[in-house]
Short mmCIF file of N, CA, C and O in Angstrom, two decimals:
data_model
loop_
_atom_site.label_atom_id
_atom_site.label_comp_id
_atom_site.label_asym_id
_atom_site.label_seq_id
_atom_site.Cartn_x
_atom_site.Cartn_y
_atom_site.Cartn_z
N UNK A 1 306.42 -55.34 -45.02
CA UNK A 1 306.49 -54.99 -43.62
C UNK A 1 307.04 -56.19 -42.87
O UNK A 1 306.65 -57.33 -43.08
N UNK A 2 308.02 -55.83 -41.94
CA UNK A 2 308.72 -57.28 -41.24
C UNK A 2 308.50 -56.56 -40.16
O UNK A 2 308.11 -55.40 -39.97
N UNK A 3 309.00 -57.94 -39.09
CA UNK A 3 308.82 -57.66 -37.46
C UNK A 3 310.09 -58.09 -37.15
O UNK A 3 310.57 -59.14 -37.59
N UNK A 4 310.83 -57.09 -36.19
CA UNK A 4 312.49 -58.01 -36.09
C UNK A 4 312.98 -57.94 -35.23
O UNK A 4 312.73 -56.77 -34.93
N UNK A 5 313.77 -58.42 -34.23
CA UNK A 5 314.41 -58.38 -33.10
C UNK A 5 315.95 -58.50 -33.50
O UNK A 5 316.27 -58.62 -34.68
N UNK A 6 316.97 -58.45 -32.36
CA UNK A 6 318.27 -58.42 -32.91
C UNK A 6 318.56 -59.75 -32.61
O UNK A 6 318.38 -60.40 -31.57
N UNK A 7 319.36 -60.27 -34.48
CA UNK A 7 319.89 -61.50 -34.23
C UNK A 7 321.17 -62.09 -33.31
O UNK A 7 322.21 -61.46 -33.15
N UNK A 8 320.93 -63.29 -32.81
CA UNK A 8 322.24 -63.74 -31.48
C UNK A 8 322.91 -64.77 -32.17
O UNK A 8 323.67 -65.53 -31.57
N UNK A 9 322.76 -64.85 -33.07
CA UNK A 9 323.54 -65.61 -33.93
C UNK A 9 322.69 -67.20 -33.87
O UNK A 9 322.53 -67.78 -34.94
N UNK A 10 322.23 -67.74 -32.77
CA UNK A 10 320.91 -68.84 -32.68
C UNK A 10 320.34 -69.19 -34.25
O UNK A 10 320.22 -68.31 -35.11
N UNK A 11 320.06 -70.46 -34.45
CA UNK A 11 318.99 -71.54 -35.05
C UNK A 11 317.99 -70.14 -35.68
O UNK A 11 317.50 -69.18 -35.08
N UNK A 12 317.98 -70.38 -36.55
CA UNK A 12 316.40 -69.61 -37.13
C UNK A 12 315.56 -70.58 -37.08
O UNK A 12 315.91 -71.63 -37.63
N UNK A 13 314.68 -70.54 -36.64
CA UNK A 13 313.29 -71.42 -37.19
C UNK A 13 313.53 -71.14 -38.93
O UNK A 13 314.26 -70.41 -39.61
N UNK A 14 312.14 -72.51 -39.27
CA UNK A 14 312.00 -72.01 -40.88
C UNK A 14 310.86 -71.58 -41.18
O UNK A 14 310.64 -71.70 -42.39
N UNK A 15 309.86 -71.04 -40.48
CA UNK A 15 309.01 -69.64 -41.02
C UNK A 15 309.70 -68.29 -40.32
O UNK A 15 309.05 -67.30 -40.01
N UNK A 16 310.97 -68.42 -40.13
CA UNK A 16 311.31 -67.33 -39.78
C UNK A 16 312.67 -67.37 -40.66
O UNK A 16 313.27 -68.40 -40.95
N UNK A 17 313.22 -65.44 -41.21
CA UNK A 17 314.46 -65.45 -42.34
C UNK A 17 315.52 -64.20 -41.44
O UNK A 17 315.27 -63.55 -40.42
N UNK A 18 316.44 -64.23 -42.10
CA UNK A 18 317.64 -63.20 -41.11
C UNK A 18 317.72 -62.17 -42.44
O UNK A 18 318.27 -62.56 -43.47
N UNK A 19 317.36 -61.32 -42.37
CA UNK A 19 317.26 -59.98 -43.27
C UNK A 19 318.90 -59.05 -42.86
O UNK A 19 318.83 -58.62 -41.71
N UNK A 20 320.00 -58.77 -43.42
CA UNK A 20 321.02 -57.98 -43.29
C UNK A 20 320.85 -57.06 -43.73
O UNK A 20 320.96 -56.92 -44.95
N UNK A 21 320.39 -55.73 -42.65
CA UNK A 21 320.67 -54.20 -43.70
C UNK A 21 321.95 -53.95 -44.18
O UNK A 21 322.88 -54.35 -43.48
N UNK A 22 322.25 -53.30 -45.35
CA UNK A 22 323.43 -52.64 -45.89
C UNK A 22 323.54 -51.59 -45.07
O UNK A 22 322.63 -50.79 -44.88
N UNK A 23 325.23 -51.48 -44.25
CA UNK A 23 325.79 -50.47 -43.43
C UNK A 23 325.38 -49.47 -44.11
O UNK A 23 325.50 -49.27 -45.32
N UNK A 24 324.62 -48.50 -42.90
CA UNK A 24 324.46 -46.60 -43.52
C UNK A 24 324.70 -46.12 -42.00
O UNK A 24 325.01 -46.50 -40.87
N UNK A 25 324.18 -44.55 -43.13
CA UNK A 25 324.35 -43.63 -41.90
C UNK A 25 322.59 -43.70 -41.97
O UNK A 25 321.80 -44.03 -42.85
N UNK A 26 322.42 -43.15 -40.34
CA UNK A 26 320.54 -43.06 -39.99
C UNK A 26 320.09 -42.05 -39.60
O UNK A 26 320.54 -41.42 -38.64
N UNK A 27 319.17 -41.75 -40.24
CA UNK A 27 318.98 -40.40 -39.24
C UNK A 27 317.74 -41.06 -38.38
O UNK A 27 317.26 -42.16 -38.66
N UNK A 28 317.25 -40.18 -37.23
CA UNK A 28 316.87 -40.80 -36.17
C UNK A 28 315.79 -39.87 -35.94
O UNK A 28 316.21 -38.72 -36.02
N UNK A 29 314.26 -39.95 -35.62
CA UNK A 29 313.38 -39.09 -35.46
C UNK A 29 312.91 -39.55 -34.17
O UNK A 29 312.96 -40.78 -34.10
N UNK A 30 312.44 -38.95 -33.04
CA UNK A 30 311.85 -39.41 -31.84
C UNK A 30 310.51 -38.86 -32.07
O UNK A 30 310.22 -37.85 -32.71
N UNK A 31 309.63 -39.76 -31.37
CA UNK A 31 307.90 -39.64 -31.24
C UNK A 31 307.49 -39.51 -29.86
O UNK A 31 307.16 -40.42 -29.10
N UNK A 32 307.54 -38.42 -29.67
CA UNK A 32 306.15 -38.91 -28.41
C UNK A 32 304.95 -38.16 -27.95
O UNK A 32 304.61 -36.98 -27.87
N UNK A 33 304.42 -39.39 -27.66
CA UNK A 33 303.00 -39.02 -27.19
C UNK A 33 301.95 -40.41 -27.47
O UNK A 33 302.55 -41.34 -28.00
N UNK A 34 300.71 -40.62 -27.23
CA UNK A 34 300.04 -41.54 -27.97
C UNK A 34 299.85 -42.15 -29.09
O UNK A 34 299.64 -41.33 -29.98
N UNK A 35 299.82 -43.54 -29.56
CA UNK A 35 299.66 -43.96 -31.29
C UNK A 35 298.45 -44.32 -31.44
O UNK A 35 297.76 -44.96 -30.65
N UNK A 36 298.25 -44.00 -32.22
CA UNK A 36 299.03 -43.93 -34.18
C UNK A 36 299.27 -42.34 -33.89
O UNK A 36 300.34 -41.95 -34.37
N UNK A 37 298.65 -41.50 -33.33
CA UNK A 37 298.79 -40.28 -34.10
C UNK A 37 300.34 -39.44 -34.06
O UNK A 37 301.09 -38.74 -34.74
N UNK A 38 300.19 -40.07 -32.75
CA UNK A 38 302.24 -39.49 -32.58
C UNK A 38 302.94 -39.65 -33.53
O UNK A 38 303.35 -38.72 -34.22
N UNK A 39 303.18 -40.85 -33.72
CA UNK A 39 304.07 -41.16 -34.97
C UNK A 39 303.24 -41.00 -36.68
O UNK A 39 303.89 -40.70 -37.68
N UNK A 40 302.18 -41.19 -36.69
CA UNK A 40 301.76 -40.58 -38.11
C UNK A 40 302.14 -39.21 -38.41
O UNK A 40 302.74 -38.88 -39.43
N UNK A 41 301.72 -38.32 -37.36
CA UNK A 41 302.27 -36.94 -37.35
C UNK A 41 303.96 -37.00 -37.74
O UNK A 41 304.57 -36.49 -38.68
N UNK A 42 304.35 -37.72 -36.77
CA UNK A 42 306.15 -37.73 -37.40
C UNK A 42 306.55 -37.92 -38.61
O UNK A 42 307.21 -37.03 -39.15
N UNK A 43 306.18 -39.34 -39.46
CA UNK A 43 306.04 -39.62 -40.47
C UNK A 43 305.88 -38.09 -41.57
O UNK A 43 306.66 -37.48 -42.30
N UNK A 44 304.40 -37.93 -41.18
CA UNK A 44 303.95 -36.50 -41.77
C UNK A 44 304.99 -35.58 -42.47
O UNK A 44 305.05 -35.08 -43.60
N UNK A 45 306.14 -35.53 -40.90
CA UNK A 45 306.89 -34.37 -40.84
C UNK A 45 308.05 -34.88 -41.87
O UNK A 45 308.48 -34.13 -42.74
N UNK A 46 308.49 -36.09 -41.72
CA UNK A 46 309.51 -36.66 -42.03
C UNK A 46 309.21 -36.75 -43.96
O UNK A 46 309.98 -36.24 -44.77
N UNK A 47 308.07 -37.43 -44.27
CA UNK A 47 308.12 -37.12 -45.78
C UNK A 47 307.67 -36.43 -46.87
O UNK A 47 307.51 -36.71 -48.05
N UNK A 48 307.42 -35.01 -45.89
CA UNK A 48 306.92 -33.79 -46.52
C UNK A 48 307.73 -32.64 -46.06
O UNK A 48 307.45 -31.55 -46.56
N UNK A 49 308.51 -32.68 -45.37
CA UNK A 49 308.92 -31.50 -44.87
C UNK A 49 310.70 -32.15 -45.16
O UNK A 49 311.46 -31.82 -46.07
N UNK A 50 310.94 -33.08 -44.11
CA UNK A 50 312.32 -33.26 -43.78
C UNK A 50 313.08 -33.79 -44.57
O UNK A 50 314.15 -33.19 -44.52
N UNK A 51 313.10 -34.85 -45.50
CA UNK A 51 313.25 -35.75 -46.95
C UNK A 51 313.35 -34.17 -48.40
O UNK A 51 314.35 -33.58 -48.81
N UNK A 52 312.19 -34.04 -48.70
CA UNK A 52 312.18 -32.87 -49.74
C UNK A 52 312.87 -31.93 -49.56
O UNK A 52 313.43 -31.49 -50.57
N UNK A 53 313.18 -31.04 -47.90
CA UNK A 53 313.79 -29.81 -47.84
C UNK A 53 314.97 -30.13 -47.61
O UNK A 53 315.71 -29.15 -47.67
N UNK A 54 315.62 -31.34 -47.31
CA UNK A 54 317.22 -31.41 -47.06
C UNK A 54 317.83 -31.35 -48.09
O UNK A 54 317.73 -32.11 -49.05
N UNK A 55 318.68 -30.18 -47.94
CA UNK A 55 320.09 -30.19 -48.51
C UNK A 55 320.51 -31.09 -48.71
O UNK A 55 320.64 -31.46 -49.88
N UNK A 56 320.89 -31.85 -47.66
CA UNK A 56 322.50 -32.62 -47.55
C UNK A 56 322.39 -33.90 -47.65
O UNK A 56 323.23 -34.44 -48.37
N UNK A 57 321.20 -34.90 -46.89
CA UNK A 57 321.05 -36.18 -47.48
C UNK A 57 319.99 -36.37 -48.34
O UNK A 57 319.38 -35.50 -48.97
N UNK A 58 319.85 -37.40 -48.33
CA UNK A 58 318.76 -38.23 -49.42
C UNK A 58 319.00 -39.91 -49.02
O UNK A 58 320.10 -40.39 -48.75
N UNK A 59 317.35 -40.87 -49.07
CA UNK A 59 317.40 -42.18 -48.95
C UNK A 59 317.92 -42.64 -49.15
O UNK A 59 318.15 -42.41 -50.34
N UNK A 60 319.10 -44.10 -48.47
CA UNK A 60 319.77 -44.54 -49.55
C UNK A 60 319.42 -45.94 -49.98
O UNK A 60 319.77 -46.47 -51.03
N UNK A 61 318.59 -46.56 -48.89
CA UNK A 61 317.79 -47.61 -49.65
C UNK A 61 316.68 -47.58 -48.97
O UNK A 61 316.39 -46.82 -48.05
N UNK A 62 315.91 -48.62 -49.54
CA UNK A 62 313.98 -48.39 -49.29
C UNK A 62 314.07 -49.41 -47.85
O UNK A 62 313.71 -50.59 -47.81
N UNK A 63 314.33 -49.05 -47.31
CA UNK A 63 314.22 -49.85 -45.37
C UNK A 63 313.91 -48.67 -44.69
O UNK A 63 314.31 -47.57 -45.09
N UNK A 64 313.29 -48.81 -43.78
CA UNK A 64 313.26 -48.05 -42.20
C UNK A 64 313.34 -49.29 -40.89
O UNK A 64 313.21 -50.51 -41.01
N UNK A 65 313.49 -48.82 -40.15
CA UNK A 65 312.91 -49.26 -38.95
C UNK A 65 312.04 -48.13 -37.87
O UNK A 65 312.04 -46.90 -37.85
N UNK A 66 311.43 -49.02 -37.11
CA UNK A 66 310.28 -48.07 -36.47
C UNK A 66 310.83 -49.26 -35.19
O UNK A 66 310.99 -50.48 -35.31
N UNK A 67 311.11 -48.02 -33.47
CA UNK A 67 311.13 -48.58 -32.65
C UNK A 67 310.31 -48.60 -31.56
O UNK A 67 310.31 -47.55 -30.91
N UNK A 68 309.50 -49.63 -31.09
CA UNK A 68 308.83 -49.15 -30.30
C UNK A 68 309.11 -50.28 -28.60
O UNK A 68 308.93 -51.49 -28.50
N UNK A 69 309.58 -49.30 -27.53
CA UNK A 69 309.94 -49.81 -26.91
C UNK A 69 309.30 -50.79 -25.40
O UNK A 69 309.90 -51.50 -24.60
N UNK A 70 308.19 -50.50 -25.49
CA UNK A 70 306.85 -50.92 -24.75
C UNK A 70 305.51 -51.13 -25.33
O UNK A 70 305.14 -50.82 -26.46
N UNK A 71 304.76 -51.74 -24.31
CA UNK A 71 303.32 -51.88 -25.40
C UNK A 71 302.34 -50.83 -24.35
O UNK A 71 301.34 -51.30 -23.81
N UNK A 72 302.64 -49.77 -24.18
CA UNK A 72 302.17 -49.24 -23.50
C UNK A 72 302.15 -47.80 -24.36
O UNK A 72 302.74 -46.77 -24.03
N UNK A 73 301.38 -47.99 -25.48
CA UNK A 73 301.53 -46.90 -26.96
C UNK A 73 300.33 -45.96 -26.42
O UNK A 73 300.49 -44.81 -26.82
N UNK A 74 299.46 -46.08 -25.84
CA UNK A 74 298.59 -44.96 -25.60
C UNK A 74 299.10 -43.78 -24.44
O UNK A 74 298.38 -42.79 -24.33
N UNK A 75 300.12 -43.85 -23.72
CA UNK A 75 300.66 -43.49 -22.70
C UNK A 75 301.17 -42.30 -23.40
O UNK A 75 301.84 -42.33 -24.43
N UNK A 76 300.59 -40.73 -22.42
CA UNK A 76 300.89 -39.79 -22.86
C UNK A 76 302.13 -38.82 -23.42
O UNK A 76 302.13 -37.79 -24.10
N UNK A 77 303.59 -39.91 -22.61
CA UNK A 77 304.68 -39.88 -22.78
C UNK A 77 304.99 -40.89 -23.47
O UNK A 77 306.04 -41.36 -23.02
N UNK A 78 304.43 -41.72 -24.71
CA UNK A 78 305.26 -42.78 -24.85
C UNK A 78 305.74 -42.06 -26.21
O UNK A 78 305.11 -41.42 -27.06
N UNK A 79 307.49 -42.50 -26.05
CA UNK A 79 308.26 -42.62 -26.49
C UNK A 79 308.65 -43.62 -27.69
O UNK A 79 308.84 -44.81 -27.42
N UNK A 80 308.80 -43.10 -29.18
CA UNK A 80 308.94 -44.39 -30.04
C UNK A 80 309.47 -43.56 -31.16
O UNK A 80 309.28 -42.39 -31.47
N UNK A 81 310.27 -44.63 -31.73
CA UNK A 81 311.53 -43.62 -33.05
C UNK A 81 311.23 -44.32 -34.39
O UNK A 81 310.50 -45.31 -34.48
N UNK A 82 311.73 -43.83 -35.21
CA UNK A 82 311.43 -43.92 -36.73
C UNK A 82 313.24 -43.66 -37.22
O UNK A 82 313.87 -42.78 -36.64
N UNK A 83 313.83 -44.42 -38.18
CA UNK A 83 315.14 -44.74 -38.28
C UNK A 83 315.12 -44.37 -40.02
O UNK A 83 314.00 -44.68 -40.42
N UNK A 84 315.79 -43.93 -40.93
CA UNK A 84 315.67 -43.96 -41.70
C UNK A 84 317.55 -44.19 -42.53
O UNK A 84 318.51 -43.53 -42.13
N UNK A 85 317.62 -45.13 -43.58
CA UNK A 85 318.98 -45.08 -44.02
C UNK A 85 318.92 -44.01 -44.64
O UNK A 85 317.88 -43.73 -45.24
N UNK A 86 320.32 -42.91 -44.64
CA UNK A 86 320.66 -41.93 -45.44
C UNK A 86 321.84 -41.69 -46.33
O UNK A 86 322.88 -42.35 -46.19
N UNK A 87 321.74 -40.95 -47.08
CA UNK A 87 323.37 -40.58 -47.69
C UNK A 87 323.52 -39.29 -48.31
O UNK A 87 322.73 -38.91 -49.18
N UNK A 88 324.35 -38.70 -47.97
CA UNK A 88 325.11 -37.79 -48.71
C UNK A 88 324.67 -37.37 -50.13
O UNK A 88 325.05 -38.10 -51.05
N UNK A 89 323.78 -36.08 -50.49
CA UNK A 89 323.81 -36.10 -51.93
C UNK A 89 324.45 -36.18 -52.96
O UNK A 89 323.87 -36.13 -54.04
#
């Protein structure tokens, strides 16, 4: 599990590393409502339902990202996405 912001090209510290995903395509899930359960529920949907029943893609490497855009996660509208790399079967 990493924590990441977007790199500016800047000094890394050295307890800190620059991780490069391999270019994909993403598919993109939106969450909302309160956490954890908002997004566990998504999750839910995403690797029991949406992953197994697709046709057309499949993982193409073991990364996600999870975005969450405020710390204001209990908020009945909050808004937060789940990113997954894909590819073409």
């Amino acid at each position: 599990y990493m924590i990441g912001g977007l790199y500016d090209g800047r000094e890394v510290p050295k307890e800190m590393t620059v991780c490069k995903l391999p270019e994909s395509l993403w598919a993109k899930f939106k969450s909302f409502g309160p956490l954890p359960g908002a997004l566990q529920s998504l999750n839910t949907m995403i690797w029991q339902e949406w992953i197994p029943n697709n046709p057309q893609y499949e993982i193409a490497f073991n990364a996600d990202i999870e975005w969450y855009p405020s710390n204001k996660v209990m908020d009945e509208n909050y808004e937060c996405a789940i990113w997954l790399p894909i590819k073409e079967k």
